[in-house]
Coordinates of C-alpha atoms in Angstrom, one line a residue:
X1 CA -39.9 52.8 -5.3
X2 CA -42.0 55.0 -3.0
X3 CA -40.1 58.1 -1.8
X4 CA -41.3 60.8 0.9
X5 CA -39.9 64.0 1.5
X6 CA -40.6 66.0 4.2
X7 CA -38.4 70.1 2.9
X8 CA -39.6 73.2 3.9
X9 CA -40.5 73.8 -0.1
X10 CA -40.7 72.7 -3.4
X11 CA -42.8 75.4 -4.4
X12 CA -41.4 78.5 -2.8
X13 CA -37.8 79.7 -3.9
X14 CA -38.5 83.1 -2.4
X15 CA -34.7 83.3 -0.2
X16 CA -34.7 79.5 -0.5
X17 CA -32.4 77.9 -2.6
X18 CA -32.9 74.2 -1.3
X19 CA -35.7 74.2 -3.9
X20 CA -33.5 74.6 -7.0
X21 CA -32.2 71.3 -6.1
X22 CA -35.3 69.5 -4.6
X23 CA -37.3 70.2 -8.4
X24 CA -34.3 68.6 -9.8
X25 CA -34.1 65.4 -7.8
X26 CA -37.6 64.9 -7.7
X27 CA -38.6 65.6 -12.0
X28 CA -35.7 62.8 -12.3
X29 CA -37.3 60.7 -9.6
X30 CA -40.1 61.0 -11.5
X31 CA -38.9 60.5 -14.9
X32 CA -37.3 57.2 -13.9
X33 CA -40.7 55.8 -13.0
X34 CA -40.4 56.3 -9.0
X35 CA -43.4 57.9 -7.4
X36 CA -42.4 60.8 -4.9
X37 CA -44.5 62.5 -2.0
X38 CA -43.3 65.5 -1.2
X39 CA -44.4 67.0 2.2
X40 CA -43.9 70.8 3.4
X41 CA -45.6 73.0 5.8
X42 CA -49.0 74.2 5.4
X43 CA -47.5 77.6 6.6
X44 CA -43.9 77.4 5.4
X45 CA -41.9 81.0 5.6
X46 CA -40.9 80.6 2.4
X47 CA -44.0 80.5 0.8
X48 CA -45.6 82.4 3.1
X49 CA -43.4 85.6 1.4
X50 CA -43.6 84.9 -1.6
X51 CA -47.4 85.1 -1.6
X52 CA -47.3 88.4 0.7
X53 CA -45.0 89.8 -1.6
X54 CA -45.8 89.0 -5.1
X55 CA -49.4 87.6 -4.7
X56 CA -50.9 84.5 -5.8
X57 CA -49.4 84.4 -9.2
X58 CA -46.2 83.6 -8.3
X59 CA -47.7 80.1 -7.2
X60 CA -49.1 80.1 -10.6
X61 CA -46.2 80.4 -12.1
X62 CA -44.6 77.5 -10.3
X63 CA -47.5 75.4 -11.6
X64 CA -46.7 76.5 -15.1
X65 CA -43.2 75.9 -15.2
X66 CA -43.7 72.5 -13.5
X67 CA -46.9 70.6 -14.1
X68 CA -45.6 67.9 -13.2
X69 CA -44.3 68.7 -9.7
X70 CA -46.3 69.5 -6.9
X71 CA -46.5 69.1 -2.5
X72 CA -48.9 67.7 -0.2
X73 CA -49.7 70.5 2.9
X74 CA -49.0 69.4 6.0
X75 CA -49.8 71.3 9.5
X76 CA -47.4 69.7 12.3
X77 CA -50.3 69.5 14.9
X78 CA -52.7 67.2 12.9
X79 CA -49.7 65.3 11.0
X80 CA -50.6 61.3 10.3
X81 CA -47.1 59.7 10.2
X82 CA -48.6 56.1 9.7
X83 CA -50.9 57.5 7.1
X84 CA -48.1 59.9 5.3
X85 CA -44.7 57.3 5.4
X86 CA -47.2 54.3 4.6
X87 CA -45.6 52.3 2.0
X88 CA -42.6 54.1 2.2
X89 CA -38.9 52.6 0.6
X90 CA -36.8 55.8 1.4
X91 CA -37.4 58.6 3.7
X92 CA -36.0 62.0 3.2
X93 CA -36.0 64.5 6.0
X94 CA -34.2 68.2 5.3
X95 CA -32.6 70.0 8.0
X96 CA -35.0 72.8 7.9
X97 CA -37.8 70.8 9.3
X98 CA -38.9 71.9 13.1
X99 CA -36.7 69.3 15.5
X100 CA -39.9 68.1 16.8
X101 CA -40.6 66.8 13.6
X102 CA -37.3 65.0 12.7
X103 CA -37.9 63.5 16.3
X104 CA -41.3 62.3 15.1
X105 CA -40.1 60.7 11.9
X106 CA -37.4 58.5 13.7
X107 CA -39.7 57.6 16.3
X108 CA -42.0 56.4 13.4
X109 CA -38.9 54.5 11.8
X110 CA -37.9 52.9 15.5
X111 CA -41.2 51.7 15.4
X112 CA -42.0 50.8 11.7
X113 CA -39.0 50.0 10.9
X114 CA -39.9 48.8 6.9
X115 CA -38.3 52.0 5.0
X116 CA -34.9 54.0 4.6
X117 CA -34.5 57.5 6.6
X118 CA -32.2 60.0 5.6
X119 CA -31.4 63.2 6.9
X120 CA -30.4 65.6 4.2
X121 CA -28.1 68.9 4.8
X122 CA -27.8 71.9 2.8
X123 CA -26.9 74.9 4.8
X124 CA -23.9 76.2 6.9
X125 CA -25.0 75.7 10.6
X126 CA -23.3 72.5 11.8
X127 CA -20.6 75.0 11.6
X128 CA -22.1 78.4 12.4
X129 CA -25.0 77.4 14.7
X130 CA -24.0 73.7 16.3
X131 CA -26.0 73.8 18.9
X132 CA -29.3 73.8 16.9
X133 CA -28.1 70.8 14.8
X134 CA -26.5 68.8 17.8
X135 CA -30.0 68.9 19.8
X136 CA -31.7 67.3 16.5
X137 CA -32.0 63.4 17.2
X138 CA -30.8 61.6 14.5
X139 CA -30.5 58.2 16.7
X140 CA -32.6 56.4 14.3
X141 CA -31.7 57.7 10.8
X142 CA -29.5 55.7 8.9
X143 CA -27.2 58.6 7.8
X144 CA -26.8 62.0 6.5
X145 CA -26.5 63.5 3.5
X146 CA -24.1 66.3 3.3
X147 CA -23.2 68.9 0.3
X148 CA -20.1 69.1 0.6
X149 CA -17.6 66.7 2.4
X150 CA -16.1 69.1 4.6
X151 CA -20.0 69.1 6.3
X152 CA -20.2 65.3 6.6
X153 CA -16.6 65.8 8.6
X154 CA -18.4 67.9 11.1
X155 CA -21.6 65.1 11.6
X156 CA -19.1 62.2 11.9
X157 CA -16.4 64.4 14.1
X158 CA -19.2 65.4 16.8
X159 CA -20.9 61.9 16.6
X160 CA -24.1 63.2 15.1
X161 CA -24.7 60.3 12.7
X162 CA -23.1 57.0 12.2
X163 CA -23.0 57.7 8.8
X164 CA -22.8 60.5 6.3
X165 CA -22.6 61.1 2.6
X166 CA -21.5 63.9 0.7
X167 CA -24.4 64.8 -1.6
X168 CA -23.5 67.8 -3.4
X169 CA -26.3 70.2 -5.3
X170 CA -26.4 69.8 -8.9
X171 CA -28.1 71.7 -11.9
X172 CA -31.7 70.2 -13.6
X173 CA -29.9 70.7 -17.2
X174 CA -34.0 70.4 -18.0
X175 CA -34.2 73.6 -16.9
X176 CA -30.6 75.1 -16.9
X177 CA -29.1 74.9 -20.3
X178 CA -28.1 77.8 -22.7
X179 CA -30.8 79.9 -24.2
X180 CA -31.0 82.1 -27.2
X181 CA -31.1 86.0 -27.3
X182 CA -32.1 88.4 -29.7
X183 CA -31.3 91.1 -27.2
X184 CA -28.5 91.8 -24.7
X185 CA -29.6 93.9 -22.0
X186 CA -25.9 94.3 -20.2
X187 CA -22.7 93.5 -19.3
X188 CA -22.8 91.6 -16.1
X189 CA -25.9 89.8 -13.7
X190 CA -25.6 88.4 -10.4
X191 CA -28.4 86.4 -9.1
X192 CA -28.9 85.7 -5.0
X193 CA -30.0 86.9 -1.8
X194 CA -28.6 89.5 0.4
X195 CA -27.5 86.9 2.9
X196 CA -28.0 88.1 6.7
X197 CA -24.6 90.6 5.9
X198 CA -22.8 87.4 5.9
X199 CA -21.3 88.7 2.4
X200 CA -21.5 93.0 2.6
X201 CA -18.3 93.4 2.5
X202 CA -17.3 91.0 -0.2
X203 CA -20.4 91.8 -2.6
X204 CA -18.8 95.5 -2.4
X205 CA -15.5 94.2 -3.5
X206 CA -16.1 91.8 -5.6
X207 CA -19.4 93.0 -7.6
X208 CA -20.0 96.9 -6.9
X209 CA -16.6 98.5 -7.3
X210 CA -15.7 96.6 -10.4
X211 CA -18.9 97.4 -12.1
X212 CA -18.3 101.0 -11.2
X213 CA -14.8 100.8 -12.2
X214 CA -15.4 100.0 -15.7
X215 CA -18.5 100.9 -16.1
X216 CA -20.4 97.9 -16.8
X217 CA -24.1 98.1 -17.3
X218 CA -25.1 95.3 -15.0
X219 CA -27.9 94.1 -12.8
X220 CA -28.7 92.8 -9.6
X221 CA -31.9 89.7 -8.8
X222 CA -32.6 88.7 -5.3
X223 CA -34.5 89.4 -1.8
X224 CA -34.1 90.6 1.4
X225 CA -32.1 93.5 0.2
X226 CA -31.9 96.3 3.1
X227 CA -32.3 99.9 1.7
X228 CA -28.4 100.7 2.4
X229 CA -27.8 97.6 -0.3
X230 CA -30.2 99.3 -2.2
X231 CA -28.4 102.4 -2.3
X232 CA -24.8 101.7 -2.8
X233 CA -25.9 99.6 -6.1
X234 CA -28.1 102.4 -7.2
X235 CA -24.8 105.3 -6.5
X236 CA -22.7 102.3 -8.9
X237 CA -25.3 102.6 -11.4
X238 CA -26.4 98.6 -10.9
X239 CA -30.1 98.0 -11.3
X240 CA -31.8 96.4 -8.6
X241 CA -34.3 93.7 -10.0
X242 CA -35.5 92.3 -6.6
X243 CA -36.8 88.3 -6.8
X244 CA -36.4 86.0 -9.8
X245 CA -38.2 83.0 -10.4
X246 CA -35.7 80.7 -10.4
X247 CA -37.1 78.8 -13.7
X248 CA -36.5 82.1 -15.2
X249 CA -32.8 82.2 -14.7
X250 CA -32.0 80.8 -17.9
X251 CA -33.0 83.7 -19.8
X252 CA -31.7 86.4 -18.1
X253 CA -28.3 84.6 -17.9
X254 CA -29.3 84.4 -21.6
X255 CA -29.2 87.9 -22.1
X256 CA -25.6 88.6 -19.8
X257 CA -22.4 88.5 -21.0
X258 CA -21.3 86.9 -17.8
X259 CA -22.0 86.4 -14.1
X260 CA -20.3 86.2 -11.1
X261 CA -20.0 83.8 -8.1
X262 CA -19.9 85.6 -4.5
X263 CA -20.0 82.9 -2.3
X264 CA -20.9 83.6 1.5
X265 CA -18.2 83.8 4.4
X266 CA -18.6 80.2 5.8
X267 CA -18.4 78.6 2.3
X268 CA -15.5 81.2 1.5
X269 CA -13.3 80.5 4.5
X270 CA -14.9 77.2 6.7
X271 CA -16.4 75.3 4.6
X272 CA -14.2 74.9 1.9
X273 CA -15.7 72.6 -1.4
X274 CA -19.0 74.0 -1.3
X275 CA -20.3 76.0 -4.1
X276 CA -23.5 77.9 -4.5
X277 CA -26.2 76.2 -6.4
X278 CA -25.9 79.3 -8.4
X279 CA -22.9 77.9 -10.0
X280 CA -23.8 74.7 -11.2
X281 CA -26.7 77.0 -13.0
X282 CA -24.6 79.3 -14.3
X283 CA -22.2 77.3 -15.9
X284 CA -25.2 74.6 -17.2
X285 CA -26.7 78.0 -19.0
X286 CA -23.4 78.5 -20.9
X287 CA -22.9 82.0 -19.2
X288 CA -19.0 82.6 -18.3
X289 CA -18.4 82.5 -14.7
X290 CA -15.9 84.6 -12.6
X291 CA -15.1 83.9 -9.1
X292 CA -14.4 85.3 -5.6
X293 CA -12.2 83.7 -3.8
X294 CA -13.2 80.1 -2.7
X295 CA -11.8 76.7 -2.5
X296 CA -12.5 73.7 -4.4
X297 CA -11.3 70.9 -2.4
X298 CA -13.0 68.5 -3.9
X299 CA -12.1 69.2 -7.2
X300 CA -15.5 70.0 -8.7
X301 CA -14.9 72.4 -11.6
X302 CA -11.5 73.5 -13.0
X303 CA -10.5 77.2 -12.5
X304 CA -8.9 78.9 -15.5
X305 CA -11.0 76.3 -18.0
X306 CA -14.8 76.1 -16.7
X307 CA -14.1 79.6 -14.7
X308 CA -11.9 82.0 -13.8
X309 CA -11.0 83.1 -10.3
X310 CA -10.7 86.6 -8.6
X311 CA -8.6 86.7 -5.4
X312 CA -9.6 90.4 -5.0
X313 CA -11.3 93.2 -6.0
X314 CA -8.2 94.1 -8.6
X315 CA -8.6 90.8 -10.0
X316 CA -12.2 90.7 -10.4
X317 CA -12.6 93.7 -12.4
X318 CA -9.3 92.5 -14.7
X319 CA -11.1 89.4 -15.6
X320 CA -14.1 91.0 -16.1
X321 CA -12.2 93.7 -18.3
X322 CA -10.7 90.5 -20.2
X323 CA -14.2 88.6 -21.0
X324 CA -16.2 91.7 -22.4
X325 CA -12.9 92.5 -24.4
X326 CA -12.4 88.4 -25.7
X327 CA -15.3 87.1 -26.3
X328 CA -13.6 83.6 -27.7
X329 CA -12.1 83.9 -23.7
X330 CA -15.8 83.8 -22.4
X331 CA -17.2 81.1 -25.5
X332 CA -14.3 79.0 -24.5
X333 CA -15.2 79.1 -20.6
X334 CA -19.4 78.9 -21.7
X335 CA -18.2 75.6 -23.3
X336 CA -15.8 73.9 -21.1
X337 CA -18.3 74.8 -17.7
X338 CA -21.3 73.1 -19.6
X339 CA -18.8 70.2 -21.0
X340 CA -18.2 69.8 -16.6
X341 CA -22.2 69.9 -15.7
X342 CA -22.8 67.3 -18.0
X343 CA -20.1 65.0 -17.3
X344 CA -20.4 65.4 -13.4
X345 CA -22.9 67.8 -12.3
X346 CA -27.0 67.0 -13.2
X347 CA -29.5 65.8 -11.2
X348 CA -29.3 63.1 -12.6
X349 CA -25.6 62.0 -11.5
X350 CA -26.8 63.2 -8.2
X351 CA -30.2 60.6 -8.5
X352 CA -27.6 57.8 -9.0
X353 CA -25.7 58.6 -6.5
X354 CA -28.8 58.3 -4.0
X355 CA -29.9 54.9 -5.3
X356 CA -26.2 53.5 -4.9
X357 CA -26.6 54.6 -1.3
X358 CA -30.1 53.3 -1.0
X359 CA -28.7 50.0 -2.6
X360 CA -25.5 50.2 0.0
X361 CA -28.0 50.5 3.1
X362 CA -30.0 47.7 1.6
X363 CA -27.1 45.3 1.3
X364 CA -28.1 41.7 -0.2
X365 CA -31.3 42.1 1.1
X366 CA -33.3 41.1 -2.4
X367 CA -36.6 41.3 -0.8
X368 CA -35.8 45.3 -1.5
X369 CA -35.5 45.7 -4.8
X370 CA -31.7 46.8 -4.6
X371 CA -28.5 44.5 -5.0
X372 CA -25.7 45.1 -3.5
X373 CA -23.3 48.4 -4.8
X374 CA -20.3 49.7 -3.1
X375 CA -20.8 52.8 -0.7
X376 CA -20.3 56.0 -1.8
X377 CA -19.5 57.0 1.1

């Protein structure tokens, strides 16, 4: 099978976490003997920052960690569609992409007609910015993927799509799996972006204070940090690591007692069911996991066994207290979270679940290369 993705990167995880996910479905593509194109732009933000800010090497590094993934540059105003979907069997299109370009692709499929186009979501604005999503013309895709159910609600309630999945994130357990350390460096790690202050108040609650309360030596990876950020973790004695490649999670997970999950205020209180992919890491490295409040209406982990919940700040830094104090409490949690990820949570659950969909929009048509499978819809 011949897959094309158009995402805004598979190379750049500088404030994109779309590409945690994207390596993961495409090394399994791969590994299953599927050859995968993946397209982004030639002058993708992403990218773009990550080079300004940390030079060359940081592509380098990519290419390291995964020699065996890699993306063709495209610019929009020279793009060949008949030349770059040619052959196609499935067509994947993220939401990031410029509307003129989803436009283009289903135009190409109205036309063509011969592959599979889906439209793949991963972020919060069908909720936060509608408008920007409703203009997008999905008339000719044959659905949507969606992380998280509650998402998918949102396409089929506004009459976006006549069709949606939900597609949740996953963690490559060839990447993310517990790791050895000779050395501990501290007490407590959290890994992600600042977030457009879509989290300030809750990263000071639920992070800051409880470090400072018991203090934890801890540390803090991610971009886009303002300077006032910067500050309050420096007055709470939190170091301030600033961007981690995200193959290199692993090991500093490795060298953490525990993390913790701080999701942002849509996912916390509108979009209910949708984790970060920073949990599915976490808990496929074997690093105990606490909480801020979210909830998991889909039932995805288990809270008290894979992780344990905070429902404020009070709570947080008693849980935290508890782990660094039993440490058969946080080998217990390490096991039972990785025990989840592999049962439920790899890319490669997550690969199966596409080619049952692919199979679904195929139907009995045997001339495909699919039978027939139940929607997973």
């Amino acid at each position: 099978m011949r897959v094309v993705m158009f995402y805004h990167s598979l190379i750049s995880d500088w404030n994109h976490g779309n590409a945690h996910f994207l390596r993961g479905i495409v090394s399994e593509l791969l590994s299953r003997g599927h050859e995968v194109i993946v397209y982004e732009p030639r002058d993708g933000w992403s990218r773009r920052n990550l080079i300004a800010e940390h030079g060359g090497g940081a592509v380098t590094g990519f290419r390291r960690a995964f020699p065996h993934l890699s993306s063709t540059f495209y610019d929009a105003r020279t793009l060949n569609l008949d030349r770059a979907l040619a052959g196609a069997d499935v067509v994947m299109v993220h939401e990031w992409n410029e509307p003129a370009l989803v436009a283009a692709i289903g135009a190409h499929r109205r036309r063509r007609g011969h592959y599979r186009l889906l439209f793949h979501d991963t972020h919060h604005r069908a909720v936060s910015t509608p408008g920007e999503i409703g203009k997008l013309d999905l008339s000719s895709y044959d659905g949507v993927l969606a992380f998280g159910r509650v998402i998918g609600e949102v396409y089929r309630s506004r009459g976006w799509t006549r069709r949606v999945w939900a597609w949740h994130e996953a963690a490559d357990i060839r990447t993310f799996h517990p790791r050895s350390c000779a050395r501990c460096r501290g007490d407590v790690v959290w890994i992600g972006n600042w977030g457009d202050e879509e989290r300030t108040a809750e990263l000071q609650e639920y992070l800051i204070e409880p470090v400072q309360r018991l203090g934890l030596r801890a540390a803090v990876y991610g971009v886009r940090y303002p300077e006032s950020a910067i500050r309050a973790l420096d007055r709470a004695g939190i170091a301030y690591k600033g961007w981690l490649p995200n193959h290199r999670v692993p090991e500093v997970f490795a060298s953490y007692r525990a993390t913790v999950h701080v999701p942002r205020g849509y996912y916390a209180k509108q979009l209910p069911g949708i984790p970060t992919i920073r949990v599915f890491e976490a808990l496929a490295c074997g690093i105990p996991l606490v909480s801020a409040p979210w909830v998991d209406s889909e039932g995805l982990f288990r809270s008290g066994h894979d992780y344990l919940r905070a429902n404020n700040g009070d709570e947080m830094t008693a849980h935290l207290r508890d782990l660094l104090e039993d440490r058969r409490l946080g080998s217990a949690l390490a096991r039972n979270g990785r025990q989840t990820i592999e049962r439920h949570h790899t890319c490669a659950h997550r690969v199966d679940e596409l080619l049952s969909i692919i199979r679904d929009l195929h139907g009995t048509d045997t001339t495909s290369g699919f039978g027939p499978v139940a929607s997973v819809a």
